[in-house]
GROMACS .gro file of C-alpha atoms in nm:
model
  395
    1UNK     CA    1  13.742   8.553  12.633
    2UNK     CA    2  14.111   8.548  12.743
    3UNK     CA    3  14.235   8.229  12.900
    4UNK     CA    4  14.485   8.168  13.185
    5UNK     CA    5  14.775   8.008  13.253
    6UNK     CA    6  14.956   7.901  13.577
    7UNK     CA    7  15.335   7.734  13.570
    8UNK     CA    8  15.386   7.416  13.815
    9UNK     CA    9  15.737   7.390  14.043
   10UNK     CA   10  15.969   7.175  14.169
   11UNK     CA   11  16.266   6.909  14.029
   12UNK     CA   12  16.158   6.614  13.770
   13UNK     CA   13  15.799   6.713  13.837
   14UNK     CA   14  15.870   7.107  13.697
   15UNK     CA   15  16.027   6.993  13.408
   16UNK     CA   16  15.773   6.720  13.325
   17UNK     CA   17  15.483   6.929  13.479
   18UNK     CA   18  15.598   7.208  13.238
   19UNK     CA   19  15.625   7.017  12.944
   20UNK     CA   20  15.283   6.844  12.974
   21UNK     CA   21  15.151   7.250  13.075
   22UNK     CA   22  15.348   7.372  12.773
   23UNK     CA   23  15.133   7.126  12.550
   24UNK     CA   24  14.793   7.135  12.729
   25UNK     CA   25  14.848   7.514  12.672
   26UNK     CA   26  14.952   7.502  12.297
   27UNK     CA   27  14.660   7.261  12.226
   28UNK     CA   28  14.420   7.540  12.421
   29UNK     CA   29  14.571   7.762  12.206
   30UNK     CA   30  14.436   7.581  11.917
   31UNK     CA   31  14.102   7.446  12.025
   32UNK     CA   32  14.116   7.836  12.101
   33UNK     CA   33  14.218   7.952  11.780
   34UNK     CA   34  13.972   7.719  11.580
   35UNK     CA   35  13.634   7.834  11.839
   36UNK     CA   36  13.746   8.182  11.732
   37UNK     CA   37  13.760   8.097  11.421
   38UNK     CA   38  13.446   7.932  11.375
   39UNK     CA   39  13.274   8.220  11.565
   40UNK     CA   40  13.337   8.482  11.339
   41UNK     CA   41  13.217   8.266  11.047
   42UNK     CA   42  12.894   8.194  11.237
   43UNK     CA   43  12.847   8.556  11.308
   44UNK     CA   44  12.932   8.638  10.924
   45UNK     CA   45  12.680   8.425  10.790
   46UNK     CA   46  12.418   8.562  11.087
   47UNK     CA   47  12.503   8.958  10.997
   48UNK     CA   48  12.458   8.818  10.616
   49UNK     CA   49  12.127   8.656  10.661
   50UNK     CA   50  11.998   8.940  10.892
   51UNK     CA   51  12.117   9.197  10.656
   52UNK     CA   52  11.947   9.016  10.346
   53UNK     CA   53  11.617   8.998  10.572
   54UNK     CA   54  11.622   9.370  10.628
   55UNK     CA   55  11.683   9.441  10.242
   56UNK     CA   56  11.412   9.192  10.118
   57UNK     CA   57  11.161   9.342  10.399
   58UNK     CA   58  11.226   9.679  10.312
   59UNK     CA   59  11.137   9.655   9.919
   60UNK     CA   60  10.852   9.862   9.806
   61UNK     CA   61  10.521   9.635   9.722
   62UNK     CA   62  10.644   9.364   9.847
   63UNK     CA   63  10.340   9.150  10.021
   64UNK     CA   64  10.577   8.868  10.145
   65UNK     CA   65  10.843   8.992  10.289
   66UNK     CA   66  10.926   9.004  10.672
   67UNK     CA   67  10.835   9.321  10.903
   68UNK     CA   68  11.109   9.518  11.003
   69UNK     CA   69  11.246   9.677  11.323
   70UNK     CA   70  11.089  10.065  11.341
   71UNK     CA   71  11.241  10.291  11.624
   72UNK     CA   72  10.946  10.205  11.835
   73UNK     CA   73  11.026   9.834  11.895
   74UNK     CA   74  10.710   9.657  11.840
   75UNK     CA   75  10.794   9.527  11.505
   76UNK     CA   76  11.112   9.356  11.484
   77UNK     CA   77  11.259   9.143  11.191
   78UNK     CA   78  11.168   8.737  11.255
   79UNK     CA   79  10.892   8.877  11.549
   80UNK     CA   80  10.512   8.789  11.520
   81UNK     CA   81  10.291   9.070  11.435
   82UNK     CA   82  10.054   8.937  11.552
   83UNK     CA   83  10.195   9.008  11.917
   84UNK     CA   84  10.227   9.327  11.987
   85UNK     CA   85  10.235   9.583  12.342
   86UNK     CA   86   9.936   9.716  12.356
   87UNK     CA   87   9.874  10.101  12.448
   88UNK     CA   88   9.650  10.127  12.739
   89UNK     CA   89   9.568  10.492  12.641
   90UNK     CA   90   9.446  10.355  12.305
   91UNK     CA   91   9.048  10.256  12.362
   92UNK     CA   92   8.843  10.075  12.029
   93UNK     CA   93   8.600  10.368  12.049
   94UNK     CA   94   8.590  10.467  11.679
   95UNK     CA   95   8.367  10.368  11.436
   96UNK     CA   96   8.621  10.380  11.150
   97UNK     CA   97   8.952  10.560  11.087
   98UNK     CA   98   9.053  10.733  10.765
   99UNK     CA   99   9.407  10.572  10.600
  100UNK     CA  100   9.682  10.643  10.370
  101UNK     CA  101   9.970  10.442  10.408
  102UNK     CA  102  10.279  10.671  10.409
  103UNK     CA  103  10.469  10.637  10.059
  104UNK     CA  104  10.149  10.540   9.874
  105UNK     CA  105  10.134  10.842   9.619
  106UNK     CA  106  10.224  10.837   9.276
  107UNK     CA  107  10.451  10.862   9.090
  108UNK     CA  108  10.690  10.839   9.433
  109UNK     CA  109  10.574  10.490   9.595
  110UNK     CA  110  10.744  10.397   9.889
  111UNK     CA  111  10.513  10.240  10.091
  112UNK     CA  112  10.661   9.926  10.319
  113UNK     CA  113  10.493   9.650  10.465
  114UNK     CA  114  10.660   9.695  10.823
  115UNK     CA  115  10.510  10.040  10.840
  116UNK     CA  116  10.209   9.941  10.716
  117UNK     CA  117  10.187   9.660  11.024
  118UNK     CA  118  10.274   9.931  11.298
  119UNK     CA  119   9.991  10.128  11.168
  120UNK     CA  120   9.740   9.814  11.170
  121UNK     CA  121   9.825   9.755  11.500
  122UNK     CA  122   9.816  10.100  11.613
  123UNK     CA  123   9.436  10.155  11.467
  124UNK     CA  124   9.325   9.767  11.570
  125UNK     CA  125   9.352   9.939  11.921
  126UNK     CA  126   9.092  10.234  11.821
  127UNK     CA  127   8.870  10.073  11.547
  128UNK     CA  128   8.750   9.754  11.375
  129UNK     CA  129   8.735   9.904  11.032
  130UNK     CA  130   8.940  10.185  10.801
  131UNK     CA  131   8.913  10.349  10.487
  132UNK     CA  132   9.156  10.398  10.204
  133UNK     CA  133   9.115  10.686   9.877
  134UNK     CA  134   9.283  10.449   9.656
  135UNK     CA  135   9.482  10.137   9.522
  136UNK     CA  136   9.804  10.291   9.419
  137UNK     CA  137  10.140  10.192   9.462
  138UNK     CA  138  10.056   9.826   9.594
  139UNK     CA  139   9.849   9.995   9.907
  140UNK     CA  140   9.562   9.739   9.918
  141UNK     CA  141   9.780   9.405   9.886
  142UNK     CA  142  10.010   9.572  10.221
  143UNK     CA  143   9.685   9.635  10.396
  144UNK     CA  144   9.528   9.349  10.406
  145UNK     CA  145   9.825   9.150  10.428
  146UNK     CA  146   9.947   9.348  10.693
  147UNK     CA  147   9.599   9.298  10.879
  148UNK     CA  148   9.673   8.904  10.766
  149UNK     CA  149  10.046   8.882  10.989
  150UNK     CA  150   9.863   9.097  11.302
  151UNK     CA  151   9.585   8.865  11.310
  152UNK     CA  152   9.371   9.175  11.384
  153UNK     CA  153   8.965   9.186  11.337
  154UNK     CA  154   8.990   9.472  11.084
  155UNK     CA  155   8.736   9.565  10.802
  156UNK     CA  156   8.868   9.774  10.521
  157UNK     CA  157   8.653   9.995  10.243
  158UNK     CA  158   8.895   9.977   9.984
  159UNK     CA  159   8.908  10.272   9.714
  160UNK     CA  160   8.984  10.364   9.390
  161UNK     CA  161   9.052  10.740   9.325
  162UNK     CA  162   8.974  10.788   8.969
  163UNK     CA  163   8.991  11.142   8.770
  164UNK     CA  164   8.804  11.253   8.461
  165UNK     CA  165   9.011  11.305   8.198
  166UNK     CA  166   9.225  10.929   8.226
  167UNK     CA  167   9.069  10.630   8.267
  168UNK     CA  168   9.396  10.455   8.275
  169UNK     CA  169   9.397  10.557   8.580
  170UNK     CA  170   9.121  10.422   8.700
  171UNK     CA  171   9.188  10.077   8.490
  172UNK     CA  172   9.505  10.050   8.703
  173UNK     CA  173   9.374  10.094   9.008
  174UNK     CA  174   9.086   9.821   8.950
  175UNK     CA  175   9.362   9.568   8.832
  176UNK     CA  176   9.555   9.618   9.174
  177UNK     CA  177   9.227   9.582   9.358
  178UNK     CA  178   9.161   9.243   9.169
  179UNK     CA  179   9.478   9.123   9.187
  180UNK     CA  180   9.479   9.162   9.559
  181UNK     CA  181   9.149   9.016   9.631
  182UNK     CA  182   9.242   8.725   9.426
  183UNK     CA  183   9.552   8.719   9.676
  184UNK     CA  184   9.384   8.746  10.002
  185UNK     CA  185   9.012   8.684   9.943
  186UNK     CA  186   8.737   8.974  10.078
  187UNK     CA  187   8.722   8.808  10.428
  188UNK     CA  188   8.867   9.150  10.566
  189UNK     CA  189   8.714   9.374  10.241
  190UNK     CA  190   8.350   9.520  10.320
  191UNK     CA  191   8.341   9.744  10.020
  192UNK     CA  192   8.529   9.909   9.681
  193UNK     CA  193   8.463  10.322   9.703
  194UNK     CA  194   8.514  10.438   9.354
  195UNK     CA  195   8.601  10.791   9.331
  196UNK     CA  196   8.661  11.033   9.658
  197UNK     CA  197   8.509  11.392   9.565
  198UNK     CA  198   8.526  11.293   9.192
  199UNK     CA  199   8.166  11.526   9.184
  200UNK     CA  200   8.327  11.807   9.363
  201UNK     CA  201   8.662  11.847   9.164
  202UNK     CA  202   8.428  11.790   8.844
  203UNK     CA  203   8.206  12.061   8.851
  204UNK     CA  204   8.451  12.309   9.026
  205UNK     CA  205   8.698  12.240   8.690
  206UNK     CA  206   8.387  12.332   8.493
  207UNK     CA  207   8.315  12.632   8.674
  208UNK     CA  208   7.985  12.465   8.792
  209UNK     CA  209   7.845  12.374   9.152
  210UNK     CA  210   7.501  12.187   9.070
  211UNK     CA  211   7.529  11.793   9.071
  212UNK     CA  212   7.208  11.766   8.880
  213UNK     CA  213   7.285  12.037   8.674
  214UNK     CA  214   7.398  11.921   8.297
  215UNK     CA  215   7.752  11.980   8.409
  216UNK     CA  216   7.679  11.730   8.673
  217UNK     CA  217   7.538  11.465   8.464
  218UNK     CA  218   7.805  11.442   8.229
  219UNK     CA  219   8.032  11.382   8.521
  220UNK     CA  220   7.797  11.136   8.646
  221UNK     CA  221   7.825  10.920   8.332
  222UNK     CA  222   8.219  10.916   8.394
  223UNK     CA  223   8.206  10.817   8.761
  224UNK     CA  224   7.868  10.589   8.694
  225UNK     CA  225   8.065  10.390   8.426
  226UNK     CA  226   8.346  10.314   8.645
  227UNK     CA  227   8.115  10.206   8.908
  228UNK     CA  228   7.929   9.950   8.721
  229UNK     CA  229   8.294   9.848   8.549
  230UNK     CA  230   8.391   9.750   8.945
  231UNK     CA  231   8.069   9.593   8.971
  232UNK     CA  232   8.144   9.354   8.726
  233UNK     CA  233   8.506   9.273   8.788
  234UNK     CA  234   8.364   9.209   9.188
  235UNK     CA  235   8.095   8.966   9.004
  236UNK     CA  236   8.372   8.770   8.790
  237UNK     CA  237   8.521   8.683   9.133
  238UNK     CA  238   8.179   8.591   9.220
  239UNK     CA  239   8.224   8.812   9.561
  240UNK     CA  240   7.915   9.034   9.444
  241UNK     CA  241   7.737   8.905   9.816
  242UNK     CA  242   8.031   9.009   9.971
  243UNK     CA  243   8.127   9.340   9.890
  244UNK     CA  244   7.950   9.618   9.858
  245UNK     CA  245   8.036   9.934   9.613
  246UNK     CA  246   8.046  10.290   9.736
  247UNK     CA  247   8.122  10.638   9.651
  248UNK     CA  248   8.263  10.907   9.801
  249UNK     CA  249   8.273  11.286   9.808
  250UNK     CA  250   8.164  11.586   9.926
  251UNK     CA  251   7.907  11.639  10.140
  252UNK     CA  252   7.649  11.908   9.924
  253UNK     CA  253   7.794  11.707   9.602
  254UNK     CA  254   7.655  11.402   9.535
  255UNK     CA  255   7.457  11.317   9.280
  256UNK     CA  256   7.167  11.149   9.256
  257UNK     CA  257   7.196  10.925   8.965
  258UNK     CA  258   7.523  10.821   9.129
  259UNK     CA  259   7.364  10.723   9.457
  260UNK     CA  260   7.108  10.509   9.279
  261UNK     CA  261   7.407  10.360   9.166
  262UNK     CA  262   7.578  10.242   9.466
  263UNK     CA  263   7.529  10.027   9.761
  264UNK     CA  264   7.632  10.297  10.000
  265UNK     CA  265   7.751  10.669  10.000
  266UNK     CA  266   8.055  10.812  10.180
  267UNK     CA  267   7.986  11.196  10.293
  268UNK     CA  268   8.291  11.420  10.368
  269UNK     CA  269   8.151  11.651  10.673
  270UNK     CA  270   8.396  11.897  10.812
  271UNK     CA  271   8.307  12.162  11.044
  272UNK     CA  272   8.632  12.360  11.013
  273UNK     CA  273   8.539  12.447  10.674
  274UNK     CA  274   8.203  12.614  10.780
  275UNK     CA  275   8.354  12.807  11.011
  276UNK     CA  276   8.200  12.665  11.314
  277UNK     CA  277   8.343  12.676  11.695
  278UNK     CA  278   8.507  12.353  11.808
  279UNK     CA  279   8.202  12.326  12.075
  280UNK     CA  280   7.961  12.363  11.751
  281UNK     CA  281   8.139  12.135  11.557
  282UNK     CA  282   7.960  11.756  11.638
  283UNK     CA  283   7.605  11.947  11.615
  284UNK     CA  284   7.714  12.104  11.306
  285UNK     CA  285   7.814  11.779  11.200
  286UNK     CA  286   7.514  11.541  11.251
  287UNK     CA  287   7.230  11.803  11.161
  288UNK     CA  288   7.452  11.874  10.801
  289UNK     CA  289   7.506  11.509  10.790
  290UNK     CA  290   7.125  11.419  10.835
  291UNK     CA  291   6.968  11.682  10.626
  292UNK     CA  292   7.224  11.677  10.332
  293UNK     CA  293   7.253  11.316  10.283
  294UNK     CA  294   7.066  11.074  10.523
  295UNK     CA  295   6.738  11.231  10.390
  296UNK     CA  296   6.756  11.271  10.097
  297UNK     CA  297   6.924  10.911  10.043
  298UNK     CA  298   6.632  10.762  10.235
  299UNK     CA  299   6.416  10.899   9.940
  300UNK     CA  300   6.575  10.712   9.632
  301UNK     CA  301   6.444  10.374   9.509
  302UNK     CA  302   6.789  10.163   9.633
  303UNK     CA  303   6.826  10.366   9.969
  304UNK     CA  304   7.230  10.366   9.990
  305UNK     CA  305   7.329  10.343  10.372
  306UNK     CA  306   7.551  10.647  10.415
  307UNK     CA  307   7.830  10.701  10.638
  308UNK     CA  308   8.040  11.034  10.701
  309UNK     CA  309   8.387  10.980  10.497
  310UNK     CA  310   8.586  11.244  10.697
  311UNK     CA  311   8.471  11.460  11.004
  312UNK     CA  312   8.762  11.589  11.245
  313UNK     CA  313   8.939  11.859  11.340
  314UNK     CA  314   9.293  12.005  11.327
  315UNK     CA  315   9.569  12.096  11.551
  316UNK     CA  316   9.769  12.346  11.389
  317UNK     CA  317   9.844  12.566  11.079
  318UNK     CA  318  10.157  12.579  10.872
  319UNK     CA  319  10.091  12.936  10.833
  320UNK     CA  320   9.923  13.213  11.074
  321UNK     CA  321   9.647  13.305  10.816
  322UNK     CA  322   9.486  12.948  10.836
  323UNK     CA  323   9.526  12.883  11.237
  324UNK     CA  324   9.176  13.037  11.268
  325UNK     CA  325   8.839  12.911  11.052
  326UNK     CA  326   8.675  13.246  11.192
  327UNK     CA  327   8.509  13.009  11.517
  328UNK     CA  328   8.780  12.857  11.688
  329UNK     CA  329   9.190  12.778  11.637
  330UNK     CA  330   9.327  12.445  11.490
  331UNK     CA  331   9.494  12.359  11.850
  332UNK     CA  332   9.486  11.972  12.000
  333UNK     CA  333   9.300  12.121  12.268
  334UNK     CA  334   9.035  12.219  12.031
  335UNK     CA  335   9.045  11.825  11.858
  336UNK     CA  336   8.996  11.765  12.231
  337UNK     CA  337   8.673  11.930  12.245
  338UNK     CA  338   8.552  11.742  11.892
  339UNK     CA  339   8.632  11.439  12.014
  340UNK     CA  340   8.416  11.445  12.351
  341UNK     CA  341   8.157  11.583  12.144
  342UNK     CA  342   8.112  11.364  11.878
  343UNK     CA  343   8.247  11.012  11.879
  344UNK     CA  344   8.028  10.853  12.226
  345UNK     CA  345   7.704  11.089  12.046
  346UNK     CA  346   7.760  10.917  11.718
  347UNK     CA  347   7.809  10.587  11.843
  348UNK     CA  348   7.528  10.602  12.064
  349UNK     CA  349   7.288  10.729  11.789
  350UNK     CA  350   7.439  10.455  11.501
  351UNK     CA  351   7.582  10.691  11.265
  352UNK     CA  352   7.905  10.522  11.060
  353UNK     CA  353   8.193  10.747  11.061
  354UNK     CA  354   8.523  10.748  10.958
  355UNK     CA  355   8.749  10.972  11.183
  356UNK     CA  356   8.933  11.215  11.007
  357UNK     CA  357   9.237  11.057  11.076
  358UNK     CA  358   9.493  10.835  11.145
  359UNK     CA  359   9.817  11.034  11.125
  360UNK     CA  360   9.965  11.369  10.995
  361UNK     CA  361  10.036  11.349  10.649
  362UNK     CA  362  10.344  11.560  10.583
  363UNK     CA  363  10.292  11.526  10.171
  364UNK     CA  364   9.937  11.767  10.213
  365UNK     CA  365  10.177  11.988  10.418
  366UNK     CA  366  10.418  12.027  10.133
  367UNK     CA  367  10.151  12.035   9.855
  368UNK     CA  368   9.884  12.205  10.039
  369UNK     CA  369   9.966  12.445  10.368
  370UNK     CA  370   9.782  12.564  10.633
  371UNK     CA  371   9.602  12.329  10.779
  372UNK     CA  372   9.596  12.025  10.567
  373UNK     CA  373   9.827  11.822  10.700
  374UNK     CA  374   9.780  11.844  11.049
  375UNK     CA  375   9.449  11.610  11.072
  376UNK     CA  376   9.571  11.340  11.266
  377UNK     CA  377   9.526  11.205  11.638
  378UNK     CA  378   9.864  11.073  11.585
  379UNK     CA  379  10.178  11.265  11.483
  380UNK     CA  380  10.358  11.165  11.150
  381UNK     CA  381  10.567  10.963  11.395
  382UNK     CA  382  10.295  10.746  11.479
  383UNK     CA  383  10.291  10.937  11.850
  384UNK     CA  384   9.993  10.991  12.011
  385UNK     CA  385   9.924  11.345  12.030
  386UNK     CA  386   9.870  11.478  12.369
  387UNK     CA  387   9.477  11.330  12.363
  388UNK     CA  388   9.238  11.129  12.541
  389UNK     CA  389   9.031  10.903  12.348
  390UNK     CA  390   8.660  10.859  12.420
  391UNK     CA  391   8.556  10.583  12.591
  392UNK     CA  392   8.255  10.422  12.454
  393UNK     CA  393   8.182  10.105  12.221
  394UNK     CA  394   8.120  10.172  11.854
  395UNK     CA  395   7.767  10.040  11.669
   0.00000   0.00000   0.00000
């Protein structure tokens, strides 16, 4: 800020008056010079240690760092989590939610811990527990510490996604899961879901639809054996009373050795695929649901609770010759119409669901077309799409 100076007149008094001016202003100019000075090394060393924040918050895996600033605001570098604007058009009417963190695909990891916290808070507004398909790229340590800095009452089904022909893969995934429940404890962990259509993709590689066919069984024996391998790693950290272990996969796929297997069963139901209307959808839903898998799982010696993995609805096509299942168009108007009809009817007659789901995932788009990766009541933004959530309490 630019200082001012005045001259004094008149005789003996101008000259002295000048002289003493002349040095009050040169001393100014220092004390000046040297608050400059001193300035731009404070705001050096602030741009430094606000620059290193950013960098150390933005590594990939890293379970420690600070959240960084995201274009929305909420989560700022040095902020609390923890406090956060709420969305008043957000209502905790879900069940569960369906999750991937962005970036947590292999062999590409990317996922970061500030994006992980925006979408914590985001679903602590519409649910009190989530879902993931596996333990990749560090994905389970950035949940639940994410769900640690918001402070947020949040349940998570962790999951490993195995496949047949590597068990390495499996073996990895396990490790990460250990590791991070060694980290954080299972306080926020209700379950471990091995496998996520592992039945499905089996038999269809084998050119084989029966579960209990000898196709099936020899599938069975892979996914069974990784089960009971999880089992025992959740015993050594004696959390066997705490967490339960699950499987997921199609709905018309599971087998029945594997659900004598398991404390619980996850069932993915989607109407879209049969080629129901939006307004059939939910009935389509719970009578599949019941029939398919409640029944029958009533009927086996350990009775496995069963949920419904995935059930939704989406709101547009990459391509024209997918924006129709035959019954109704993937339109948000038309998610709309699901939502109304399914998540206060499910809550009210206690069936566990997880809502198919959080966000549009732009890697299915790439890999997959048409519709699959436009699932999501929010955008890949993290916008809301142009919804209004059901309001009624979950079970």
């Amino acid at each position: 800020m630019p200082d001012n100076y005045r001259n004094l007149d008149g005789g003996m008094a101008y000259t002295l008056e000048k002289e003493k001016a002349r040095r009050k202003k040169s001393m100014i100019i220092v004390l000046c010079s040297i608050f400059v000075l001193l300035a731009l090394v404070g705001g050096g060393v602030t741009a430094w240690y606000f620059l290193s924040q950013r960098k150390g918050s933005g590594s990939s895996g890293g379970t420690g760092s600070s959240p960084g600033s995201d274009k929305s605001g909420d989560v700022n570098i040095g902020s609390d989590p923890s406090n956060f604007k709420k969305d008043p058009r957000l209502l905790k009417s879900f069940y569960g939610l369906a999750y991937t963190p962005e970036g947590a695909l292999m062999p590409n990891c990317g996922a970061k811990l500030e994006n992980v916290i925006k979408d914590i808070q985001l679903m602590s507004q519409l649910t009190n527990r989530i879902r993931l398909y596996g333990a990749d790229c560090n994905q389970t340590a950035l949940v639940l510490e994410a769900i640690k800095q918001t402070k947020v009452d949040m349940q998570v089904y962790l999951g490993n996604y195995i496949t047949p022909d590597d068990n390495s893969v499996y073996q990895r995934q396990r490790d990460a899961i250990q590791q991070a429940l060694q980290t954080y404890g299972a306080d926020h962990v209700a379950g471990i879901t091995v496998g996520n259509e592992f039945m499905l993709n089996y038999l269809t590689n084998h050119d084989a639809k029966d579960p209990e066919s000898t196709v099936g069984q020899q599938g069975a024996a892979i996914l069974k054996a990784d089960i009971d391998d999880t089992r025992k790693m959740v015993e050594s950290l004696q959390l066997s009373k705490t967490i339960q272990v699950g499987n997921s996969d199609a709905g018309s796929f599971f087998s029945k050795e594997v659900l004598q297997d398991v404390d619980y069963g996850m069932s993915n139901v989607h109407a879209w695929f049969a080629n129901t209307t939006a307004e059939a959808a939910a009935p389509w839903v719970f009578k599949f649901f019941d029939e398919t898998n409640v029944q029958p799982a009533s009927q086996l010696p350990n009775k496995p609770k069963m949920y419904i993995a995935e059930t939704g609805w989406p709101t547009k096509s990459s391509d024209a010759g997918n924006a129709n299942n035959g019954g109704s168009d993937a339109s948000v108007a038309n998610l709309q119409v699901f939502l109304d009809n399914f998540v206060c009817q499910a809550n009210q007659n206690g069936v566990g669901y997880f809502f198919f789901e959080f966000c549009d995932e732009k890697w299915k788009d790439d890999l997959y077309g048409g519709v699959e990766g436009w699932w999501g009541l929010f955008n890949g933004d993290r916008t809301l799409k142009d919804l209004q959530i059901p309001d009624c309490p979950p079970p």
